[in-house]
The first five atom37 places (N, CA, C, CB, O) and aatype in JSON, in Angstrom:
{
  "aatype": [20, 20, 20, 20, 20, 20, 20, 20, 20, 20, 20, 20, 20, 20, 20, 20, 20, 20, 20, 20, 20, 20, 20, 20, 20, 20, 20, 20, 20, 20, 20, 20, 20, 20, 20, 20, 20, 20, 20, 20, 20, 20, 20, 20, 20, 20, 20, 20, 20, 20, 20, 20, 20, 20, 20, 20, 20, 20, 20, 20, 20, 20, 20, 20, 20, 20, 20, 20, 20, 20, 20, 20, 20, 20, 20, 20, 20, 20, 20, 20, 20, 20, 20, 20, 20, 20, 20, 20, 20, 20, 20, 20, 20, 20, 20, 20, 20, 20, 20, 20, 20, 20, 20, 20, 20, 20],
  "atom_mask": [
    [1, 1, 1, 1, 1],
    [1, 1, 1, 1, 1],
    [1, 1, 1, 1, 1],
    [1, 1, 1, 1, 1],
    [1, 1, 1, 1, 1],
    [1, 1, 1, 1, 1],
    [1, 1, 1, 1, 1],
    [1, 1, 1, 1, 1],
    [1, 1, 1, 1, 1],
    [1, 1, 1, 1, 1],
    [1, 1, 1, 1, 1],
    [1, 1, 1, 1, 1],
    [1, 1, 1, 1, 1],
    [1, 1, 1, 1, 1],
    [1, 1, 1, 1, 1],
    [1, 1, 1, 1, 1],
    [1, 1, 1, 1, 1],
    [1, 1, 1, 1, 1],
    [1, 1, 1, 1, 1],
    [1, 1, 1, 1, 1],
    [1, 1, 1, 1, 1],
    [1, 1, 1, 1, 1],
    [1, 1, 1, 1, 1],
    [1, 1, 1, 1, 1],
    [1, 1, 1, 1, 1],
    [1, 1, 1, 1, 1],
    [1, 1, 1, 1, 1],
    [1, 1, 1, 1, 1],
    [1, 1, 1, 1, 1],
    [1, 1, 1, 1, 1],
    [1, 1, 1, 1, 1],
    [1, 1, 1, 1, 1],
    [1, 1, 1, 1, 1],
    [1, 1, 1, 1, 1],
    [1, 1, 1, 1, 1],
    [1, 1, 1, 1, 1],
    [1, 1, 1, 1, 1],
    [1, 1, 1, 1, 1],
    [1, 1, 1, 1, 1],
    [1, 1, 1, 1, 1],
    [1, 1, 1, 1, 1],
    [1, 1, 1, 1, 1],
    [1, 1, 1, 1, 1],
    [1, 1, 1, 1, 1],
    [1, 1, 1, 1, 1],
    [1, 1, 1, 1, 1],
    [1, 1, 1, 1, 1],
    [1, 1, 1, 1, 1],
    [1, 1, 1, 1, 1],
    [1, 1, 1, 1, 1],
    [1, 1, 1, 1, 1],
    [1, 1, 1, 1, 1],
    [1, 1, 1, 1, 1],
    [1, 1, 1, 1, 1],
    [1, 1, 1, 1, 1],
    [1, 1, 1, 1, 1],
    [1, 1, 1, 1, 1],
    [1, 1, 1, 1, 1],
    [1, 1, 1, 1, 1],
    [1, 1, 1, 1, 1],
    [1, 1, 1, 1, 1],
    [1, 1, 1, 1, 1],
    [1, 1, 1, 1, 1],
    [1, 1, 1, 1, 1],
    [1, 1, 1, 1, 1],
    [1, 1, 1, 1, 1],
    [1, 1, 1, 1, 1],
    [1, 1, 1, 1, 1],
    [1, 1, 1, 1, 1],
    [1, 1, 1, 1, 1],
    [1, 1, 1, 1, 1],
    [1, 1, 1, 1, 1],
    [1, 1, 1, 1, 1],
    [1, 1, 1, 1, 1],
    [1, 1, 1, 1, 1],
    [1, 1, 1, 1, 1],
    [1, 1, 1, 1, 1],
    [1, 1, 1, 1, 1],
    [1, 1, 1, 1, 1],
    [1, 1, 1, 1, 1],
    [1, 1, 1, 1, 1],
    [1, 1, 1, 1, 1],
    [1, 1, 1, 1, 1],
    [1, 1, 1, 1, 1],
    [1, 1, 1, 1, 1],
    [1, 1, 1, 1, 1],
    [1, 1, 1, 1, 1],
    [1, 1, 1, 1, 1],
    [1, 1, 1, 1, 1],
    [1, 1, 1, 1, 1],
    [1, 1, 1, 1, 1],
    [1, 1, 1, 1, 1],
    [1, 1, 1, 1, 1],
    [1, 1, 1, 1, 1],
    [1, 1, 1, 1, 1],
    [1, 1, 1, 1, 1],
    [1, 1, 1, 1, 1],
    [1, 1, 1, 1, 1],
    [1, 1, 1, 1, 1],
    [1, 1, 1, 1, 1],
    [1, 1, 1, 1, 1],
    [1, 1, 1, 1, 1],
    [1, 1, 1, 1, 1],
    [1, 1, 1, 1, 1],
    [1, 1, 1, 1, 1],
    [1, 1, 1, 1, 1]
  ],
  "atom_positions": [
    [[93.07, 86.22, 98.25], [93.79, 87.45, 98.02], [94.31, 87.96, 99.36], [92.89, 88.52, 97.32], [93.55, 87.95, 100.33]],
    [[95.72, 88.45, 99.5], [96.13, 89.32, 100.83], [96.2, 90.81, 100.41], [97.7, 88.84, 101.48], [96.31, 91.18, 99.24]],
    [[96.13, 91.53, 101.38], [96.78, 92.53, 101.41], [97.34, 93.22, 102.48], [96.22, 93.13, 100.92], [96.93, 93.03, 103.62]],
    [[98.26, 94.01, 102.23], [99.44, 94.56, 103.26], [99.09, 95.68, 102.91], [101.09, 94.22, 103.16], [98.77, 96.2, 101.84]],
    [[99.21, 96.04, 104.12], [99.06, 97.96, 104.69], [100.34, 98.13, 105.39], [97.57, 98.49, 106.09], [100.89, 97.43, 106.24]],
    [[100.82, 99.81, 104.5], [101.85, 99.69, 104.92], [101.44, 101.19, 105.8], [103.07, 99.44, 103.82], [100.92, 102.04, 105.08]],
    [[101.57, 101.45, 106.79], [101.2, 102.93, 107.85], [102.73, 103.36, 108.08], [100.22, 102.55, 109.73], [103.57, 102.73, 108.73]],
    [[102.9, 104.56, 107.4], [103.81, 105.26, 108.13], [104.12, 106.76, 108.34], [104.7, 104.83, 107.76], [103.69, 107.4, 107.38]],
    [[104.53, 107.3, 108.99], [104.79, 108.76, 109.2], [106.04, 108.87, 108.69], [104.71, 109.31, 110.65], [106.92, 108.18, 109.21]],
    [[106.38, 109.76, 107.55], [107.94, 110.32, 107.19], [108.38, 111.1, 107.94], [108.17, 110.99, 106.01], [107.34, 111.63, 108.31]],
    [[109.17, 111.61, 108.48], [110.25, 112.43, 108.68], [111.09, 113.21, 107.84], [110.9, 111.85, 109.16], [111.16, 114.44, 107.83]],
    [[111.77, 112.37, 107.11], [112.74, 112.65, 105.75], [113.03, 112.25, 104.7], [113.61, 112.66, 105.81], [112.65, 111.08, 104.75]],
    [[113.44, 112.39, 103.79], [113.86, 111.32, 102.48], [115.05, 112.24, 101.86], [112.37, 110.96, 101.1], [115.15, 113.46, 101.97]],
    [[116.02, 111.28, 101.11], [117.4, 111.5, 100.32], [117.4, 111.06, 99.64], [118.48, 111.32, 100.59], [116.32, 110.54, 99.36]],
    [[118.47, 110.83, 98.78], [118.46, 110.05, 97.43], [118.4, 108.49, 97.75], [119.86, 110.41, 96.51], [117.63, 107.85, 97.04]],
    [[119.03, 107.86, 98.63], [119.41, 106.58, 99.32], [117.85, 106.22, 99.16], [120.21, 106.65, 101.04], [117.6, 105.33, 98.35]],
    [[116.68, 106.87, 99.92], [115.29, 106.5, 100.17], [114.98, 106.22, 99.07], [114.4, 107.39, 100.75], [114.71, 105.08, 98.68]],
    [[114.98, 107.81, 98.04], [114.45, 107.59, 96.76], [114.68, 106.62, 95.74], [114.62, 108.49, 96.25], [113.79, 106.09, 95.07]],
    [[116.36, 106.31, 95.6], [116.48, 105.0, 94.99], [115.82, 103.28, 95.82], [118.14, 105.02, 94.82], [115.58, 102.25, 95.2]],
    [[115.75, 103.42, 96.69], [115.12, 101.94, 97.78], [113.87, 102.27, 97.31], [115.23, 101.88, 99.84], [113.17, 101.35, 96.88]],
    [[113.47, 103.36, 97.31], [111.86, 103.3, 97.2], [111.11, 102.98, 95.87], [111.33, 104.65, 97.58], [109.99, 102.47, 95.9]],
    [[111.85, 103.34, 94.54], [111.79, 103.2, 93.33], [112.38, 101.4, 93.1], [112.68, 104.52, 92.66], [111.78, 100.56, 92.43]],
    [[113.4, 101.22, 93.68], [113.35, 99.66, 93.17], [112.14, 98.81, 94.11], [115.09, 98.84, 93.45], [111.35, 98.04, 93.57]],
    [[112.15, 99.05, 95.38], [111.15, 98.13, 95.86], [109.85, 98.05, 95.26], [110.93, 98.36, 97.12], [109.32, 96.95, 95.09]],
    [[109.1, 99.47, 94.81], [108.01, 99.29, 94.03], [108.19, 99.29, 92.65], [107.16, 100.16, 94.32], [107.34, 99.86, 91.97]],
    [[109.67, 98.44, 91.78], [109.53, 98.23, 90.85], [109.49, 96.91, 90.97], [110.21, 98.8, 90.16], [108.52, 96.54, 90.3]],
    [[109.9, 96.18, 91.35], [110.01, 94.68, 92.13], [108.09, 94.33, 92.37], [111.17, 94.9, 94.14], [107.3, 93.46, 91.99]],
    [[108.05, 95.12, 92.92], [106.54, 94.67, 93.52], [105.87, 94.75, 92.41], [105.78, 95.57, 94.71], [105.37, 93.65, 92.21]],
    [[105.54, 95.63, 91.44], [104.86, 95.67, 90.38], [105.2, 94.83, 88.98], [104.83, 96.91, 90.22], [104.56, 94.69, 87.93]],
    [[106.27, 94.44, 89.35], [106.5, 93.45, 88.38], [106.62, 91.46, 88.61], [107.82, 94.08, 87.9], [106.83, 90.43, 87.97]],
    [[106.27, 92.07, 90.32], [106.1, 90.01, 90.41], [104.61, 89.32, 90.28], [106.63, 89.31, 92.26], [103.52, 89.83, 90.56]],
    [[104.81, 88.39, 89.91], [103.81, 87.68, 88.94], [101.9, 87.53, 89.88], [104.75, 85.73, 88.58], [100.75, 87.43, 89.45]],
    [[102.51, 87.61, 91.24], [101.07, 87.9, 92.16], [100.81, 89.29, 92.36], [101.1, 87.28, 93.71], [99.87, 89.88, 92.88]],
    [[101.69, 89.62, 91.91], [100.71, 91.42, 92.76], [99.92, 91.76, 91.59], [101.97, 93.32, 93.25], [100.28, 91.57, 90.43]],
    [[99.01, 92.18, 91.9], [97.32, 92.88, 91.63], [97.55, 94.15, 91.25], [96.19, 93.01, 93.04], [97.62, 94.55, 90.09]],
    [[97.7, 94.96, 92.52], [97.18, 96.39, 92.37], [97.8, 97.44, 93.88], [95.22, 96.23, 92.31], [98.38, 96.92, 94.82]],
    [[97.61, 98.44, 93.83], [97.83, 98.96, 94.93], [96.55, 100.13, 95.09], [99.35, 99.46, 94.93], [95.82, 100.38, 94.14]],
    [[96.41, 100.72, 96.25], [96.12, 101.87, 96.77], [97.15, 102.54, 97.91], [94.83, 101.66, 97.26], [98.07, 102.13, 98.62]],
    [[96.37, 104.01, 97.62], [97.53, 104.78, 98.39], [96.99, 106.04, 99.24], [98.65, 105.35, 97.27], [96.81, 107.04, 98.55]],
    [[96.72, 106.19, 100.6], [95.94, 106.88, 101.21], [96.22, 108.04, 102.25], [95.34, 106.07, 101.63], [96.42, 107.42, 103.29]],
    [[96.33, 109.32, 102.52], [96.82, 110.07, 103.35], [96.07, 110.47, 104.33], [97.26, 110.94, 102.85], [94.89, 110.62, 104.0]],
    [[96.31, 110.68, 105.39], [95.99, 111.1, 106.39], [96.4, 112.62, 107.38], [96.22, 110.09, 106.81], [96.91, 112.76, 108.49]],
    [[95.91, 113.57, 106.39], [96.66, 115.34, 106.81], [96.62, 115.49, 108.1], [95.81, 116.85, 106.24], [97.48, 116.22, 108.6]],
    [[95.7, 114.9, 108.89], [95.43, 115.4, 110.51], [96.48, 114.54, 111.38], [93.63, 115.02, 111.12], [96.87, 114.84, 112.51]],
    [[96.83, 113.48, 110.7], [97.78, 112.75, 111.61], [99.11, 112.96, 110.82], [97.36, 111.08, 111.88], [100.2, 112.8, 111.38]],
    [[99.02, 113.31, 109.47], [100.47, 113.02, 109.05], [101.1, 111.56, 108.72], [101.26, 113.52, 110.12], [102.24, 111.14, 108.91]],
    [[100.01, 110.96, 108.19], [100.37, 109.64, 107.86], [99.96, 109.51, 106.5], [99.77, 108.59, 108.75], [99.15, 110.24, 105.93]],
    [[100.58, 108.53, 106.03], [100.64, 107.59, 104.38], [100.56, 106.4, 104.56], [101.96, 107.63, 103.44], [101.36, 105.71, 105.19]],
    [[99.06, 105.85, 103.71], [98.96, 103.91, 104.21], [98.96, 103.87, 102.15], [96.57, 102.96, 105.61], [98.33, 104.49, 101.29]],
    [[100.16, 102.61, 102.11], [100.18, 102.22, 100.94], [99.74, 100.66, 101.0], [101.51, 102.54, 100.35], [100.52, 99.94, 101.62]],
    [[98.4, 99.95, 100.35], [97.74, 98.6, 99.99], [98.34, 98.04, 99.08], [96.45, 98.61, 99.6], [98.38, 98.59, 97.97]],
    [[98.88, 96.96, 99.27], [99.64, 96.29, 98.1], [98.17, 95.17, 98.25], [101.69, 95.58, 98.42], [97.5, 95.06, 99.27]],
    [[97.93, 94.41, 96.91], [97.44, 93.57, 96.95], [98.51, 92.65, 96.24], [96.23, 93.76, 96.57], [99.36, 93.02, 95.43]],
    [[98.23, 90.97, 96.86], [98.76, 89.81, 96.16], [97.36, 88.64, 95.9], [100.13, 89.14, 97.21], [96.2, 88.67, 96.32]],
    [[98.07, 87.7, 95.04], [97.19, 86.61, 94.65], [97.4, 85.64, 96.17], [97.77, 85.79, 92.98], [96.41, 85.37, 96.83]],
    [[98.31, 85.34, 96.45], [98.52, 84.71, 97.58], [99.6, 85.44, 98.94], [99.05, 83.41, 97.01], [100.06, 86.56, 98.74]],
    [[99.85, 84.85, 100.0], [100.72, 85.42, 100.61], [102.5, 85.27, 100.03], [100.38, 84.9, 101.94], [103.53, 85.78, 100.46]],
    [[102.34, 84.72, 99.37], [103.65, 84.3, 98.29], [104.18, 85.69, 97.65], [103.08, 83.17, 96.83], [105.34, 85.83, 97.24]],
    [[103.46, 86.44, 97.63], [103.77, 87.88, 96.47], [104.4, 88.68, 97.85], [101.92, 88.94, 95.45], [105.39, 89.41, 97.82]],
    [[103.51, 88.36, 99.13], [104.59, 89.44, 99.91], [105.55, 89.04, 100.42], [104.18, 90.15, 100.93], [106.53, 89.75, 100.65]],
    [[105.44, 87.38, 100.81], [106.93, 86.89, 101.1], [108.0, 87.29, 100.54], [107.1, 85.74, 100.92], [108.95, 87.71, 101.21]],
    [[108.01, 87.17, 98.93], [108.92, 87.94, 98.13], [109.19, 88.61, 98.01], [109.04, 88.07, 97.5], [110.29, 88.89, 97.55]],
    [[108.06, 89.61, 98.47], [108.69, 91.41, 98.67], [109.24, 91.89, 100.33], [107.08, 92.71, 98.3], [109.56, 93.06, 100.51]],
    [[109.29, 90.99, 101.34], [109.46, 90.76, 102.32], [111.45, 90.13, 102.58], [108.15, 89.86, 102.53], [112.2, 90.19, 103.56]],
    [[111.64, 89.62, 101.26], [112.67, 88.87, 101.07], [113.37, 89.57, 100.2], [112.42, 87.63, 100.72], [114.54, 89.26, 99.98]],
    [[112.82, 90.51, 99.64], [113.71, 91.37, 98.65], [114.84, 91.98, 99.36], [112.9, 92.55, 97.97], [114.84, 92.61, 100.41]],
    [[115.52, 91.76, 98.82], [117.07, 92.44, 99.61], [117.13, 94.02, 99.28], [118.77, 91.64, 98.84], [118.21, 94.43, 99.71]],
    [[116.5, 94.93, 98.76], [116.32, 96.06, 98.86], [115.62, 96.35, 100.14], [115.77, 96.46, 97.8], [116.0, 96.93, 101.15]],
    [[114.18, 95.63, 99.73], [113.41, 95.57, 100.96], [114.22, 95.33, 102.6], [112.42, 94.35, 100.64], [113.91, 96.0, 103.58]],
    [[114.92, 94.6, 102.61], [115.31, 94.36, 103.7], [116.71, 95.49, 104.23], [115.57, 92.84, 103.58], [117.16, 95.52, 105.37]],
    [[117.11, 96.18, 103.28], [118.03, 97.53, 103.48], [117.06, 98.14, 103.79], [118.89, 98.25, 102.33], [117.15, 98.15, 105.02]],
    [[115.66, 98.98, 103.37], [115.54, 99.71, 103.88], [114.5, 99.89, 105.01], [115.6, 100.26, 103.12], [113.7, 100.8, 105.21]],
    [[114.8, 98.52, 105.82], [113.78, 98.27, 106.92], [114.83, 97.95, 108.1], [112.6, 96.91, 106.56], [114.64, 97.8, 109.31]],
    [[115.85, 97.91, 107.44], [116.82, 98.14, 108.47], [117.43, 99.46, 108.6], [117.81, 97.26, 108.33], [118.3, 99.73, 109.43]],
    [[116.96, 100.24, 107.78], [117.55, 101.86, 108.17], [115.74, 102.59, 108.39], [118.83, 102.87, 106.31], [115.61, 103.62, 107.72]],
    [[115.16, 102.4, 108.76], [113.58, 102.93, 108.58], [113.7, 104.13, 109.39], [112.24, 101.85, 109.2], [113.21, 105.21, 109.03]],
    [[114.59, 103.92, 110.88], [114.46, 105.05, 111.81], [115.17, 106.54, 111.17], [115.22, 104.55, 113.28], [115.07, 107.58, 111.82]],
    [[115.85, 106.49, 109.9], [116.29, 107.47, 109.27], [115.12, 108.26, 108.61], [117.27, 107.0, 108.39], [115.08, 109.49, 108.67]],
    [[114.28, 107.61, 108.07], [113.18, 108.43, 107.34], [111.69, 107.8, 107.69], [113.46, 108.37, 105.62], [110.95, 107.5, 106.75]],
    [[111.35, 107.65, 108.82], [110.33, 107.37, 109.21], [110.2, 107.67, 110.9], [110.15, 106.08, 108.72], [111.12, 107.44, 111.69]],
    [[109.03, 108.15, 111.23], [108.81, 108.69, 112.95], [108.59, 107.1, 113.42], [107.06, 110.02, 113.39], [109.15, 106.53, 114.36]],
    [[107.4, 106.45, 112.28], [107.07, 104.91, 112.7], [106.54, 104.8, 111.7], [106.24, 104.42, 113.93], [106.41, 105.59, 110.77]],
    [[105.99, 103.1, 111.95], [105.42, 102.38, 111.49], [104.68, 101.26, 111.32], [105.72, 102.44, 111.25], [105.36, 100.23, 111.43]],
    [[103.33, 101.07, 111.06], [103.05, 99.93, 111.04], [102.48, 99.24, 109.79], [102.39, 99.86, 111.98], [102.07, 99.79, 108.77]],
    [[102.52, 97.87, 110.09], [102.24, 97.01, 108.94], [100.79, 95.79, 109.23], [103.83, 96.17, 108.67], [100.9, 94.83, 109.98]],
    [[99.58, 96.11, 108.5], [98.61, 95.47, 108.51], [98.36, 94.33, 107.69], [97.88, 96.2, 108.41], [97.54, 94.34, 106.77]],
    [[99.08, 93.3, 108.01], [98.6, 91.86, 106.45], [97.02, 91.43, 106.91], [99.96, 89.71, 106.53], [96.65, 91.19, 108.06]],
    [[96.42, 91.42, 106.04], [94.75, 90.79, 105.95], [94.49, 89.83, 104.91], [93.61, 91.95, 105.6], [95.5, 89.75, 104.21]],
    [[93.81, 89.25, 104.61], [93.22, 88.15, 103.78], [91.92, 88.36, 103.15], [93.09, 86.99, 104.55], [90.91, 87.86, 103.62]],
    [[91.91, 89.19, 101.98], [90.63, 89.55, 101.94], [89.92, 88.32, 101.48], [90.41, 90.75, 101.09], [90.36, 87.42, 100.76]],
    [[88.43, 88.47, 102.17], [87.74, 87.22, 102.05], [86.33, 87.5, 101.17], [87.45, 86.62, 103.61], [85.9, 86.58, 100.48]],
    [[85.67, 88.71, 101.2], [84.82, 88.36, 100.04], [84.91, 90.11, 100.38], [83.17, 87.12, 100.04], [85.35, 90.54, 101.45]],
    [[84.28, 91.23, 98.96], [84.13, 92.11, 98.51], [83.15, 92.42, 97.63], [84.95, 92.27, 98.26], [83.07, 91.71, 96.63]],
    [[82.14, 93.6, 97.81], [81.51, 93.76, 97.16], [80.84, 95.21, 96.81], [80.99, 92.93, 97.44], [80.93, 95.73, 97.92]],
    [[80.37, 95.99, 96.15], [79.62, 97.27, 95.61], [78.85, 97.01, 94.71], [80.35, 98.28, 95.11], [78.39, 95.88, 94.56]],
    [[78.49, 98.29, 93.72], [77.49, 98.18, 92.77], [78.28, 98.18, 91.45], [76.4, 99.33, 92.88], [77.65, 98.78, 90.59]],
    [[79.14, 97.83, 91.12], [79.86, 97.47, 90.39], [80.55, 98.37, 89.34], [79.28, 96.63, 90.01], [81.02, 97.84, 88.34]],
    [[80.61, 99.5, 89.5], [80.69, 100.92, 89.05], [82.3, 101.25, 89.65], [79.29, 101.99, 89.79], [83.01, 102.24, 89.47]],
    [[82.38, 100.79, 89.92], [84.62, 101.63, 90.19], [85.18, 100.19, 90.25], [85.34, 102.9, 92.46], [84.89, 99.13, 90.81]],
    [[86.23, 100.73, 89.31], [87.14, 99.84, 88.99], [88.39, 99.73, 89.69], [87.35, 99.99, 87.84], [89.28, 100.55, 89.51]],
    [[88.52, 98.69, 90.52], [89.2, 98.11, 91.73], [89.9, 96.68, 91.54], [88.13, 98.0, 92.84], [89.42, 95.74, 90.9]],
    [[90.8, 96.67, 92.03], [91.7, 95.26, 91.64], [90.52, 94.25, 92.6], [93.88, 95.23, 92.39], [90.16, 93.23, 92.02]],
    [[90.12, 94.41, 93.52], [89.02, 93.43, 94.35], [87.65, 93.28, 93.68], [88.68, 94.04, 95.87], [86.71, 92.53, 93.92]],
    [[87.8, 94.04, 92.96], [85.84, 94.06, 92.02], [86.06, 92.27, 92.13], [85.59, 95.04, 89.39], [87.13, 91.67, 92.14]],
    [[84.92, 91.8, 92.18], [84.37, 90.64, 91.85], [84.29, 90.61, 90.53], [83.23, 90.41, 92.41], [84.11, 91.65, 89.9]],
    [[84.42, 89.44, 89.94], [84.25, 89.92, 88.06], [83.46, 88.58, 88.23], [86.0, 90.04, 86.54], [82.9, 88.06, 87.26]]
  ]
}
């Protein structure tokens, strides 16, 4: 399993964002590896980390290759202060089996 962290600080958003932002995570939720997401804020810094999970690194290549995706990573400095991007490989996961998580072990 991978997952991508996406870290960023907004600045602004328009309709331009709002439509890029609505197809890219319709794309993502509808290709055949992605899992699940989480979505996490940070009030003291002013940041938003969104977790995409995939079955392989194949699910983000594709969302990496999405030609939406790639418009709006070429305009980012319009509605973003920054950003960064964390890919990991999750390798084993575990709790008491009580919250339901795309990583639960089944």
């Amino acid at each position: 399993m991978i997952s991508a962290t996406f870290i960023f600080k907004q600045k602004s958003s328009d309709h331009e964002f709002d439509s890029l932002d609505q197809s890219i995570e319709s794309f993502v939720i509808k290709h055949h590896e992605y899992l699940g997401r989480d979505q996490w804020s940070n009030e003291e810094k002013g940041t938003l980390a969104v977790v995409y999970y995939f079955q392989t690194e194949n699910g983000l290549k594709a969302l990496k290759d999405f030609s939406d995706h790639k418009s709006a990573k070429s305009q980012y400095h319009k509605w973003y202060e920054g950003y960064q991007v964390i890919v990991s490989q999750v390798l084993h996961t575990y709790g008491d089996g009580n919250l339901d998580h795309v990583t639960k072990q089944k």
